[in-house]
Coordinates of N, CA and C and ligand atoms in Angstrom, one line a residue:
X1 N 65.2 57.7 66.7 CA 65.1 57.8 68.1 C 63.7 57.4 68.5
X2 N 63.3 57.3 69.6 CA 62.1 56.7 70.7 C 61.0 57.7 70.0
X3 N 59.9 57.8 69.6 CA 59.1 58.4 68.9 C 58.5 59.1 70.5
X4 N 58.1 58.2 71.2 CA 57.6 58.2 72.9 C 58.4 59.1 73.7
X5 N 60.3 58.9 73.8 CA 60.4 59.7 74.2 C 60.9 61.2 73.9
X6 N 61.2 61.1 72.0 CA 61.0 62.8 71.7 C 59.9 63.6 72.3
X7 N 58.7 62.8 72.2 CA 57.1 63.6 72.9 C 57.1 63.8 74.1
X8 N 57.8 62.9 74.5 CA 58.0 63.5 76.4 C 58.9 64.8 76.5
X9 N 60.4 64.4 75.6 CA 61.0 65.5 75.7 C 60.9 67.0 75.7
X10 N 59.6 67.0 74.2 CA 59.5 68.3 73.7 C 58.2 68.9 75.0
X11 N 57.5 68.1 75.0 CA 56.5 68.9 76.3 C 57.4 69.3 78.0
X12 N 58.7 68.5 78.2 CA 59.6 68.8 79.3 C 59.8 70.0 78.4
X13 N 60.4 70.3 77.7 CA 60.5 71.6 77.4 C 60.1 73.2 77.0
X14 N 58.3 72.5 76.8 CA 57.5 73.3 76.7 C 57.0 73.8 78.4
X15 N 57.6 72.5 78.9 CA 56.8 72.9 80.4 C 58.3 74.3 81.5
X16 N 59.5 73.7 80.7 CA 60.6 74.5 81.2 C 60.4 76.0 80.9
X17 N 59.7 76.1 79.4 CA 59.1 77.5 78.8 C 58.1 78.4 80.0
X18 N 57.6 77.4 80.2 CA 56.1 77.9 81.1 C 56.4 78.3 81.9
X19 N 57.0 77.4 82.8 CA 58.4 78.0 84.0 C 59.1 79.1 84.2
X20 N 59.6 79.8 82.9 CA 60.4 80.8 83.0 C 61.4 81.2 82.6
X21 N 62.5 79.6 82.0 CA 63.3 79.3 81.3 C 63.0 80.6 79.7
X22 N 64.5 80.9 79.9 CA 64.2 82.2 78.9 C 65.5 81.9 77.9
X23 N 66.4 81.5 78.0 CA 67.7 80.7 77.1 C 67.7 80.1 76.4
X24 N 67.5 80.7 75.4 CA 67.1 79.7 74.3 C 68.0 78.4 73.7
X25 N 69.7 78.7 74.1 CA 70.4 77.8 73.6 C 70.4 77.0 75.0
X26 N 69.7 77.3 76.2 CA 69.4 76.3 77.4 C 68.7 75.1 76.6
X27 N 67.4 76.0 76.5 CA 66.3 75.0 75.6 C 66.8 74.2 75.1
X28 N 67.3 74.7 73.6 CA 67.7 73.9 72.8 C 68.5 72.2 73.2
X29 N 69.6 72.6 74.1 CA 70.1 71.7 74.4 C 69.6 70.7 75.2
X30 N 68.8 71.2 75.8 CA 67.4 70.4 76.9 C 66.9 69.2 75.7
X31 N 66.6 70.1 74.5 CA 65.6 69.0 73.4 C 66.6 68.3 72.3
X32 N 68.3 68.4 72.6 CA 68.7 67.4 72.4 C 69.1 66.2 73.2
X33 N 69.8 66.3 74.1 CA 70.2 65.6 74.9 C 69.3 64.8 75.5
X34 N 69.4 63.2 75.0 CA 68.2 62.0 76.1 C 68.6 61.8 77.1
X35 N 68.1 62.5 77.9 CA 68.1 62.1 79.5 C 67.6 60.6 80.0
X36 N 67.2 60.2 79.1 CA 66.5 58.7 79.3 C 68.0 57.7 79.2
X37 N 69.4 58.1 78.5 CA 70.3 57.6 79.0 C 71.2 57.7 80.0
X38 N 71.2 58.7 81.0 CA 71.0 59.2 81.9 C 70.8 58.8 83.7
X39 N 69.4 58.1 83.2 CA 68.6 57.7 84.6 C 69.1 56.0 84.2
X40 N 68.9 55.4 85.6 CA 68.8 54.0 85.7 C 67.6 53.4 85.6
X41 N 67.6 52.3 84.7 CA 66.9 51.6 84.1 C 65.4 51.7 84.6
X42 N 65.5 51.5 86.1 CA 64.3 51.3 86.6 C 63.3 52.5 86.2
X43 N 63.9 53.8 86.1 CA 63.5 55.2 85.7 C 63.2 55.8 84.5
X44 N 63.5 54.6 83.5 CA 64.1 55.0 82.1 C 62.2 56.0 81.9
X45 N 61.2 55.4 82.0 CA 59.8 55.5 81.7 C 59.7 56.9 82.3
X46 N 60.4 57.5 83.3 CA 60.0 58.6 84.3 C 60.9 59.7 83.6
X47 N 61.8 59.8 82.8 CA 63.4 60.1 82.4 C 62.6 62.1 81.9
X48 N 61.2 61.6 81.4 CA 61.0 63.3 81.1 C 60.1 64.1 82.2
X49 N 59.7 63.3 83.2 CA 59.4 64.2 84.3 C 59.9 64.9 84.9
X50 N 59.6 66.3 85.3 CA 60.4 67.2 85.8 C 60.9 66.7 87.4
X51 N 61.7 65.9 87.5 CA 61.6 65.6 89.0 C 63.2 64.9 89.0
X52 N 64.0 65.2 90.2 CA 64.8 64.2 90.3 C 64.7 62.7 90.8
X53 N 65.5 62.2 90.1 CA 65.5 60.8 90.1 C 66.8 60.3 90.9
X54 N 66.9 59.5 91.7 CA 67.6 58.8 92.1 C 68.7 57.9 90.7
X55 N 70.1 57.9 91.7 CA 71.1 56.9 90.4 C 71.8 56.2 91.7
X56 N 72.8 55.5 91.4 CA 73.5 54.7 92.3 C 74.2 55.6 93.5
X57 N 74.5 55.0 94.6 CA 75.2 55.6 95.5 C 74.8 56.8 96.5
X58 N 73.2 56.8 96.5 CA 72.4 57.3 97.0 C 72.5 58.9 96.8
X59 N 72.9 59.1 95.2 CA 72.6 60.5 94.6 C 71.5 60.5 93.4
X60 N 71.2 61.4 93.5 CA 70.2 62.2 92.0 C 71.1 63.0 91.3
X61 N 70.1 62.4 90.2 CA 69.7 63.2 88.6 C 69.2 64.9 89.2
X62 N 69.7 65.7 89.0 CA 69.0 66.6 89.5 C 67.6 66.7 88.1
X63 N 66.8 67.6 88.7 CA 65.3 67.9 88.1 C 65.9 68.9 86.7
X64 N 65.1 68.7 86.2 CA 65.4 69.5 84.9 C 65.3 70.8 84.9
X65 N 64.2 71.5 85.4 CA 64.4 72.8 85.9 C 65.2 73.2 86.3
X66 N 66.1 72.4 87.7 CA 67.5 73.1 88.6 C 68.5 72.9 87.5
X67 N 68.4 71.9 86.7 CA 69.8 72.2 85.7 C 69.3 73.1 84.3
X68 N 67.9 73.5 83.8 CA 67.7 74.3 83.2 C 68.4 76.2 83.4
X69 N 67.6 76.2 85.1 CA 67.8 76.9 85.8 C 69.1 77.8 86.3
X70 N 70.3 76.5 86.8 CA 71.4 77.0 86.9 C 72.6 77.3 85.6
X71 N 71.4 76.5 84.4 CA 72.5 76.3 83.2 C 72.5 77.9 82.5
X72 N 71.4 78.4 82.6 CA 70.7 80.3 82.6 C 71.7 81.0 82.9
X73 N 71.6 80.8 84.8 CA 72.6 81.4 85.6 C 73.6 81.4 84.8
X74 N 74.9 80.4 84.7 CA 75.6 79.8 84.6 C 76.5 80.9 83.1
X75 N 75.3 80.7 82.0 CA 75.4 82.0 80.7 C 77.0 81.3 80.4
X76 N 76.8 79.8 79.8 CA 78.4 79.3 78.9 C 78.1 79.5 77.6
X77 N 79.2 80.0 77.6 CA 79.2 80.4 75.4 C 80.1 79.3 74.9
X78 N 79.8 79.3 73.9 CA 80.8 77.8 73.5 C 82.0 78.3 72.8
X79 N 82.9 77.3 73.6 CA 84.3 77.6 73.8 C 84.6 77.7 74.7
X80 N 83.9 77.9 75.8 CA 84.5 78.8 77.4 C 84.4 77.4 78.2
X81 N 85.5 77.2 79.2 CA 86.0 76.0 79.6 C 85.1 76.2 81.0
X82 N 84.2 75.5 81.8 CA 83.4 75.3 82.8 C 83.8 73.9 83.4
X83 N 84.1 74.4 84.5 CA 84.4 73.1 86.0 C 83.1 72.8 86.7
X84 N 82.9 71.7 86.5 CA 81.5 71.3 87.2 C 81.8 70.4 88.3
X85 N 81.5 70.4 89.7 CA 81.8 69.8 90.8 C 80.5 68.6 91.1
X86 N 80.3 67.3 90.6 CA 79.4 66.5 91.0 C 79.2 66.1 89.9
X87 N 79.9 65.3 88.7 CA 79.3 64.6 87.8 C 78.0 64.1 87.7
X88 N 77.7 63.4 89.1 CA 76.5 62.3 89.2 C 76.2 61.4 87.7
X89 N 75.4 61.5 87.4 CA 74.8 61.0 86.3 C 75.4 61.6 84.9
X90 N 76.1 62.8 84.8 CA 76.6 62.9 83.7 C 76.0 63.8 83.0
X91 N 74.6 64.3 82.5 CA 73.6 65.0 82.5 C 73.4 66.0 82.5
X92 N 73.9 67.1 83.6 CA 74.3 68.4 83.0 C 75.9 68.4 82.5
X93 N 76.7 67.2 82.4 CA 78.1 67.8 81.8 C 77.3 67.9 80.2
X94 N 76.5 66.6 80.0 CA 76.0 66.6 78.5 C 75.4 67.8 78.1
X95 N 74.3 68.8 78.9 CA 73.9 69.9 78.7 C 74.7 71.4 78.4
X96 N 76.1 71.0 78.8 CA 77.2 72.0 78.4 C 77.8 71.6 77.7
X97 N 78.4 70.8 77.1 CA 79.1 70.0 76.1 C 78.2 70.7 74.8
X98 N 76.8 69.9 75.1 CA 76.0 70.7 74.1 C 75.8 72.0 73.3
X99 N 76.1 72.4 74.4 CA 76.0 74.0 74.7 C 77.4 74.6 73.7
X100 N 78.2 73.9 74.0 CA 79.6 74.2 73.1 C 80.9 74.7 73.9
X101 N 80.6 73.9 74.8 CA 81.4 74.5 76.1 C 82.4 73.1 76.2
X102 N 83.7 73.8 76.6 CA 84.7 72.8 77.1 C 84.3 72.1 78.8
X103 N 84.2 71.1 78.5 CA 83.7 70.5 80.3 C 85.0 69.9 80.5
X104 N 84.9 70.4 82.1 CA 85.8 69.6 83.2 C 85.2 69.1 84.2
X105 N 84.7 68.1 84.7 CA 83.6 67.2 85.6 C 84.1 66.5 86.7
X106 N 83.9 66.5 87.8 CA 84.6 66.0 88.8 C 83.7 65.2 89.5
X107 N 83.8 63.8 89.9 CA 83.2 63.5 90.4 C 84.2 62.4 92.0
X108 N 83.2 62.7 93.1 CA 83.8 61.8 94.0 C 83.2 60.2 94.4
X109 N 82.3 59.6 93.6 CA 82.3 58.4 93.8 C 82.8 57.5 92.2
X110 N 83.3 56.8 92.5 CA 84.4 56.0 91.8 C 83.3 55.5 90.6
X111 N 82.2 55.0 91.1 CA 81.1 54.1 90.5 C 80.6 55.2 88.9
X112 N 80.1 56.1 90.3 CA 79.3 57.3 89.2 C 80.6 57.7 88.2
X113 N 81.6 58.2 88.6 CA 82.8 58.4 87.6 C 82.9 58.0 86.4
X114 N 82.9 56.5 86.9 CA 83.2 55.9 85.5 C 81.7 55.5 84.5
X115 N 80.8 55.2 85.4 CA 79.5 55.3 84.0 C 79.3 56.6 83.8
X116 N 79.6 57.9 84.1 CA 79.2 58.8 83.6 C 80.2 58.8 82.7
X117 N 81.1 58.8 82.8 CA 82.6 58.9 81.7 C 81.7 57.8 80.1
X118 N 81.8 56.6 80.6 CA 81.4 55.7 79.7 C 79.7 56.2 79.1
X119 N 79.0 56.9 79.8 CA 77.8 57.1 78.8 C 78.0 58.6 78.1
X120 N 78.6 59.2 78.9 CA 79.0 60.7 77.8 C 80.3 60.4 76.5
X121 N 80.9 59.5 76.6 CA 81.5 58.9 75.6 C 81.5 58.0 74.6
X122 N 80.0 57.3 74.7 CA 79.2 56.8 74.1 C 78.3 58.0 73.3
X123 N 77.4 59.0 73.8 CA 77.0 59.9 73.1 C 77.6 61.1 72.4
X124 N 78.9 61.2 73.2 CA 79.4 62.4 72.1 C 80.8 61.9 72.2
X125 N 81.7 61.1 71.5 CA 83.0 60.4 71.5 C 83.6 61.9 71.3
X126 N 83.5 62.8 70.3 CA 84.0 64.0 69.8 C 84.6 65.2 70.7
X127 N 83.1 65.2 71.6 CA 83.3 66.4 72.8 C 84.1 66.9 73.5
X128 N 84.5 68.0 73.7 CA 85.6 68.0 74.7 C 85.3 68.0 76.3
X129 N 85.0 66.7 76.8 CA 84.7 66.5 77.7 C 85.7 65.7 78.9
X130 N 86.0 66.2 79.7 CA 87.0 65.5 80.7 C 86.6 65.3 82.2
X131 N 86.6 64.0 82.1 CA 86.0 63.4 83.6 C 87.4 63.0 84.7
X132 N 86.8 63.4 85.6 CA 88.0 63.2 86.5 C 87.3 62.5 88.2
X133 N 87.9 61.5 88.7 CA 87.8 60.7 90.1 C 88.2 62.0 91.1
X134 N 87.7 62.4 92.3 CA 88.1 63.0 92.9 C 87.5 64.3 93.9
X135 N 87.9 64.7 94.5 CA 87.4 65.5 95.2 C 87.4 67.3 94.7
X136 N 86.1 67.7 94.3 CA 86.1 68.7 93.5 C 86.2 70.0 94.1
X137 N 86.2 69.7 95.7 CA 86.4 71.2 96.1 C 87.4 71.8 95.9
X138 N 88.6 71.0 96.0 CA 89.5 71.7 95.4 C 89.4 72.5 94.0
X139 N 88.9 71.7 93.6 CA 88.9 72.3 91.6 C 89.5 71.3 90.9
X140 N 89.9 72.5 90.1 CA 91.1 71.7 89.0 C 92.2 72.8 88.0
X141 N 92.9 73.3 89.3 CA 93.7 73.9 89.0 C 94.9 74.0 87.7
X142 N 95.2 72.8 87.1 CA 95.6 72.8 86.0 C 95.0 73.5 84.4
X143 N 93.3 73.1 84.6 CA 92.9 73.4 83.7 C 92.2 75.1 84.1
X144 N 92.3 75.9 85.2 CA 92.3 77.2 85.7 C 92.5 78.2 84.5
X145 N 91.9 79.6 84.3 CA 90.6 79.6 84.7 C 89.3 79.2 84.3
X146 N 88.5 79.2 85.0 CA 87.0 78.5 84.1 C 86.4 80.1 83.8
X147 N 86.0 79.9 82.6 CA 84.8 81.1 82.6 C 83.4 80.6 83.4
X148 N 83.3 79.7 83.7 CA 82.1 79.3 84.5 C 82.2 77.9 85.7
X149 N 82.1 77.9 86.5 CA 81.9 76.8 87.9 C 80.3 76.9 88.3
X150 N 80.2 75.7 87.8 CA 78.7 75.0 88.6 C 79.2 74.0 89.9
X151 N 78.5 74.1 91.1 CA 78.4 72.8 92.0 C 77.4 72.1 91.7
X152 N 77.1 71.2 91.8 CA 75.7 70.6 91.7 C 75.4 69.5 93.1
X153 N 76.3 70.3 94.4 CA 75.7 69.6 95.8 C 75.5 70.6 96.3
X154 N 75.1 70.6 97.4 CA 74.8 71.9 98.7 C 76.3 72.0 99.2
X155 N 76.7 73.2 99.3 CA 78.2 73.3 100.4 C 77.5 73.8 101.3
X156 N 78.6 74.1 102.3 CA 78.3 74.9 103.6 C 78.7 76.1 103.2
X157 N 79.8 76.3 102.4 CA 80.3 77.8 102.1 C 80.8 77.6 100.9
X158 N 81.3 78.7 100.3 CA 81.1 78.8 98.8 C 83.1 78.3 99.0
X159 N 83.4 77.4 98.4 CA 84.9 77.0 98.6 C 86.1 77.9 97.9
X160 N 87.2 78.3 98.3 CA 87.5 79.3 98.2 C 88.8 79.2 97.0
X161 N 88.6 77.6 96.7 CA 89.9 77.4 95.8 C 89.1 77.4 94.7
X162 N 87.7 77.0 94.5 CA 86.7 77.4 93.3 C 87.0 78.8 92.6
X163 N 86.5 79.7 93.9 CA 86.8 81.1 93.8 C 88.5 81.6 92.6
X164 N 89.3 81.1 93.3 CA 90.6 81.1 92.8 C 90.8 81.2 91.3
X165 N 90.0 79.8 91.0 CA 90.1 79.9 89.8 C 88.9 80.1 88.9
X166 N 87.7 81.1 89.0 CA 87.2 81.5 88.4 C 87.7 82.7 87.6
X167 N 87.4 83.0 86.2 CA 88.0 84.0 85.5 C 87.2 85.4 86.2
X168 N 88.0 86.2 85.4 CA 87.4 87.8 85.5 C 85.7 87.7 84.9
X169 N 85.1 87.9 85.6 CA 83.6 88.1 84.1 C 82.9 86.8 84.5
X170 N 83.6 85.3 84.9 CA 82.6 84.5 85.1 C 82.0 84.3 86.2
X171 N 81.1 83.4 85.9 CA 80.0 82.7 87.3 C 80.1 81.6 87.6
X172 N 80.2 81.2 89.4 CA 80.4 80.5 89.7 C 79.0 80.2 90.6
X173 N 77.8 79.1 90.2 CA 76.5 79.2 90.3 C 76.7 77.2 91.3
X174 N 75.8 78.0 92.6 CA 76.8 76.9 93.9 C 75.3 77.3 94.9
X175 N 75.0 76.3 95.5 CA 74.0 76.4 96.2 C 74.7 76.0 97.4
X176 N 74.6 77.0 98.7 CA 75.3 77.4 99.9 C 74.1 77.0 101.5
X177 N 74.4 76.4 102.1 CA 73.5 76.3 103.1 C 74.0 74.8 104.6
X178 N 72.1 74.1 104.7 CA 73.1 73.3 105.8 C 72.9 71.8 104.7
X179 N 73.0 71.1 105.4 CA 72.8 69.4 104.7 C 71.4 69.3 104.0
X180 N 70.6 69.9 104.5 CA 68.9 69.8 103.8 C 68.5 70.6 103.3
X181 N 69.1 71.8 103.2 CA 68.6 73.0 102.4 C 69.0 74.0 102.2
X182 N 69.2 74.4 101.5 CA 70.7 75.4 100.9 C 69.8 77.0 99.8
X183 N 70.0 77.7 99.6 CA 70.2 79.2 99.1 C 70.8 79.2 97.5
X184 N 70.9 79.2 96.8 CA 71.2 79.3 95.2 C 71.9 80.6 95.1
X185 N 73.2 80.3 94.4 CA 74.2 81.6 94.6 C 74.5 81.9 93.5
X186 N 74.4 82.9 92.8 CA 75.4 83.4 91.8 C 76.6 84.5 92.1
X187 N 77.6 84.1 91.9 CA 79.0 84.5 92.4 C 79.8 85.1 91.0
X188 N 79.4 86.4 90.9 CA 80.5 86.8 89.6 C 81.7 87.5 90.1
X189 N 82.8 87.0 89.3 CA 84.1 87.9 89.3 C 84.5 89.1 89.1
X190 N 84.0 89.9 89.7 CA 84.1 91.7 89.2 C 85.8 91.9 88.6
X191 N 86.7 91.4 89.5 CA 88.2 91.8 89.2 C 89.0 90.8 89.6
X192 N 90.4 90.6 89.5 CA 91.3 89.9 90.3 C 90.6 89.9 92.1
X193 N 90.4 91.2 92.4 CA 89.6 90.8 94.3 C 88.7 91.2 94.7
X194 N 87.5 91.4 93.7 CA 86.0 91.1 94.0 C 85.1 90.6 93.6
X195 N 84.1 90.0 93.7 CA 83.2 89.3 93.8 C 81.7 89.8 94.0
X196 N 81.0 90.2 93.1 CA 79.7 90.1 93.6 C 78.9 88.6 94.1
X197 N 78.3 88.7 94.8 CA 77.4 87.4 95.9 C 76.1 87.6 95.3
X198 N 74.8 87.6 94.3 CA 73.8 87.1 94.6 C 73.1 86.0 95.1
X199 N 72.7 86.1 96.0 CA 71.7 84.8 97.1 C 70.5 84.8 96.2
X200 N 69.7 83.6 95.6 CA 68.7 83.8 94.8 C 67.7 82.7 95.7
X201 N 67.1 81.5 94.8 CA 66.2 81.0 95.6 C 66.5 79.9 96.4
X202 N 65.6 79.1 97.2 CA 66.3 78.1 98.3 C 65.9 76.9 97.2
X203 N 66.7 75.8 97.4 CA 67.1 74.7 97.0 C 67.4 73.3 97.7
X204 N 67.2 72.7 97.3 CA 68.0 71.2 98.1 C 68.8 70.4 97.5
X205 N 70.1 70.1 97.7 CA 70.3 68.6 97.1 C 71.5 67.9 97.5
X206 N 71.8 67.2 97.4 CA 72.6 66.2 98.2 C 73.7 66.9 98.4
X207 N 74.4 66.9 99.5 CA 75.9 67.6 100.7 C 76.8 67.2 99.2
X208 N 77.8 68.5 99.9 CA 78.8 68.6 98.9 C 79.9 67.8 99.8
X209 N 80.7 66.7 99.7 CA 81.6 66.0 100.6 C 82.9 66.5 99.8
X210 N 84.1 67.1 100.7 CA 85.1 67.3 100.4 C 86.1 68.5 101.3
X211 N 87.1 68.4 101.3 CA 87.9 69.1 102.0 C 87.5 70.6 102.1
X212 N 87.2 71.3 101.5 CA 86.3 72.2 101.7 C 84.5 72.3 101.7
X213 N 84.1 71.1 101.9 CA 83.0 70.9 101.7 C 82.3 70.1 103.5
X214 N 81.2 69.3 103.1 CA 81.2 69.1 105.0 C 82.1 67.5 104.6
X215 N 82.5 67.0 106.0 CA 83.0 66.0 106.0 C 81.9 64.9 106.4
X216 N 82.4 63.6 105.5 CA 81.2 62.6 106.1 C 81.3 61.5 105.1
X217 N 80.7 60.5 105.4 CA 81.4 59.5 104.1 C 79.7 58.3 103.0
X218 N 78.7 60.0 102.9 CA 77.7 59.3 102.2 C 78.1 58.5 100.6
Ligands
SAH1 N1 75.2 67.1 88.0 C1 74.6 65.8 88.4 C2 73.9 65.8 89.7 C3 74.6 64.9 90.6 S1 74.1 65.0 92.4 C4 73.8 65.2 87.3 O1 73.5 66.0 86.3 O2 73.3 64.1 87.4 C5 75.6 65.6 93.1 C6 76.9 64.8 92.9 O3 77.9 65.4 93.5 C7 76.8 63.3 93.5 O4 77.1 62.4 92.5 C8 77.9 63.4 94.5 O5 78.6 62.1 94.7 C9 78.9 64.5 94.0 N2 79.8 65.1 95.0 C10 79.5 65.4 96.2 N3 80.6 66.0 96.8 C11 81.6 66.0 95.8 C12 82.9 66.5 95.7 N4 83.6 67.1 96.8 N5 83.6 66.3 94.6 C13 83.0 65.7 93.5 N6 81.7 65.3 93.5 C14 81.0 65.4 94.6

């Protein structure tokens, strides 16, 4: 591997430590996975700064911290099947894959779908990883329940068919607000009909578009 970018990696990681990042099997999978396959070309040089990056179709890489951050939240043990709503880049599906988690990935632009499909199947052919075209508010009721649901856009409200299919015990970790700036939620399943709601810190990242999400055609 890149001698240049293991050294980037491992100080992104040291810098995620510094931060607060307390998960060790977070970490860990942080200092496998190259993000440098990941970003677009133009970025490849930037791939270990903590910052998001721009990919096609006028979305981001999220920052390494929000996906260190939510991946904490989030607490997947490997084995446990997680629905992730926003493929983008691929990037945190690879960070749970890693993890040893069954991924289900949804993504709604056709472009991003399919290179994220084709670069997480280039790095890990083995994984149990399943990418799907489509609109993720709904979910993915077939593969019901997840022990874990990440969004990785801003909603307006926490979508309620997500809710549905989270298991007893898991989290469903979804950042809630308007188009520009959203509240970080952790949503655990107390029972079949409750829900604890933590509101944690404020956040930003690109609108969640979808039938339960806002309507609009970025
Ligand atoms: N998790 C990604 C971050 C991607 S940014 C990564 O690691 O790179 C958020 C993504 O959510 C964008 O690609 C956007 O197209 C997608 N998105 C927005 N609304 C969606 C919806 N309803 N269903 C599926 N994907 C959606």
């Amino acid at each position: 591997m890149n001698r240049q970018y293991q050294d980037a990696r491992n100080q992104l990681i040291d810098s995620l430590r510094t931060r607060g990042i307390v998960n060790e099997q977070v970490l860990q999978a942080m200092l496998q996975v190259p993000r440098e396959h990941f970003v677009s070309k133009p970025f490849k040089q930037r791939a270990y700064e903590d910052v998001a990056l721009p990919i096609d179709k006028h979305q981001t890489i999220s920052q390494p911290f929000t996906v260190a951050r939510m991946t904490e939240l989030l607490e997947p043990k490997p084995g446990d099947s997680i629905l992730e709503i926003g493929t983008g880049s691929g990037y945190q599906a690879a960070i749970l894959a890693e993890m040893g988690a069954k991924v289900y990935t949804i993504e709604r632009h056709f472009e991003l779908y399919n290179e994220a499909r084709r670069v997480l199947k280039d790095i890990y052919p083995d994984k149990p990883i399943q990418c799907r075209f489509g609109d993720g508010t709904i979910g993915w009721a077939e593969f019901a329940p997840f022990q874990g649901i990440i969004v990785t856009a801003g909603a307006p409200e926490i979508p309620e068919s997500l809710l549905k299919q989270l298991a007893i015990g898991g989290h469903c970790i979804i950042p809630v607000g308007n188009e520009r700036s959203q509240v970080m939620h952790c949503i655990i399943r107390e029972d079949e009909q409750s829900f604890a709601d933590y509101p944690l810190e404020d956040v930003s990242f690109v609108p969640l578009i979808g039938k339960q999400g806002w309507s609009g055609d970025q």
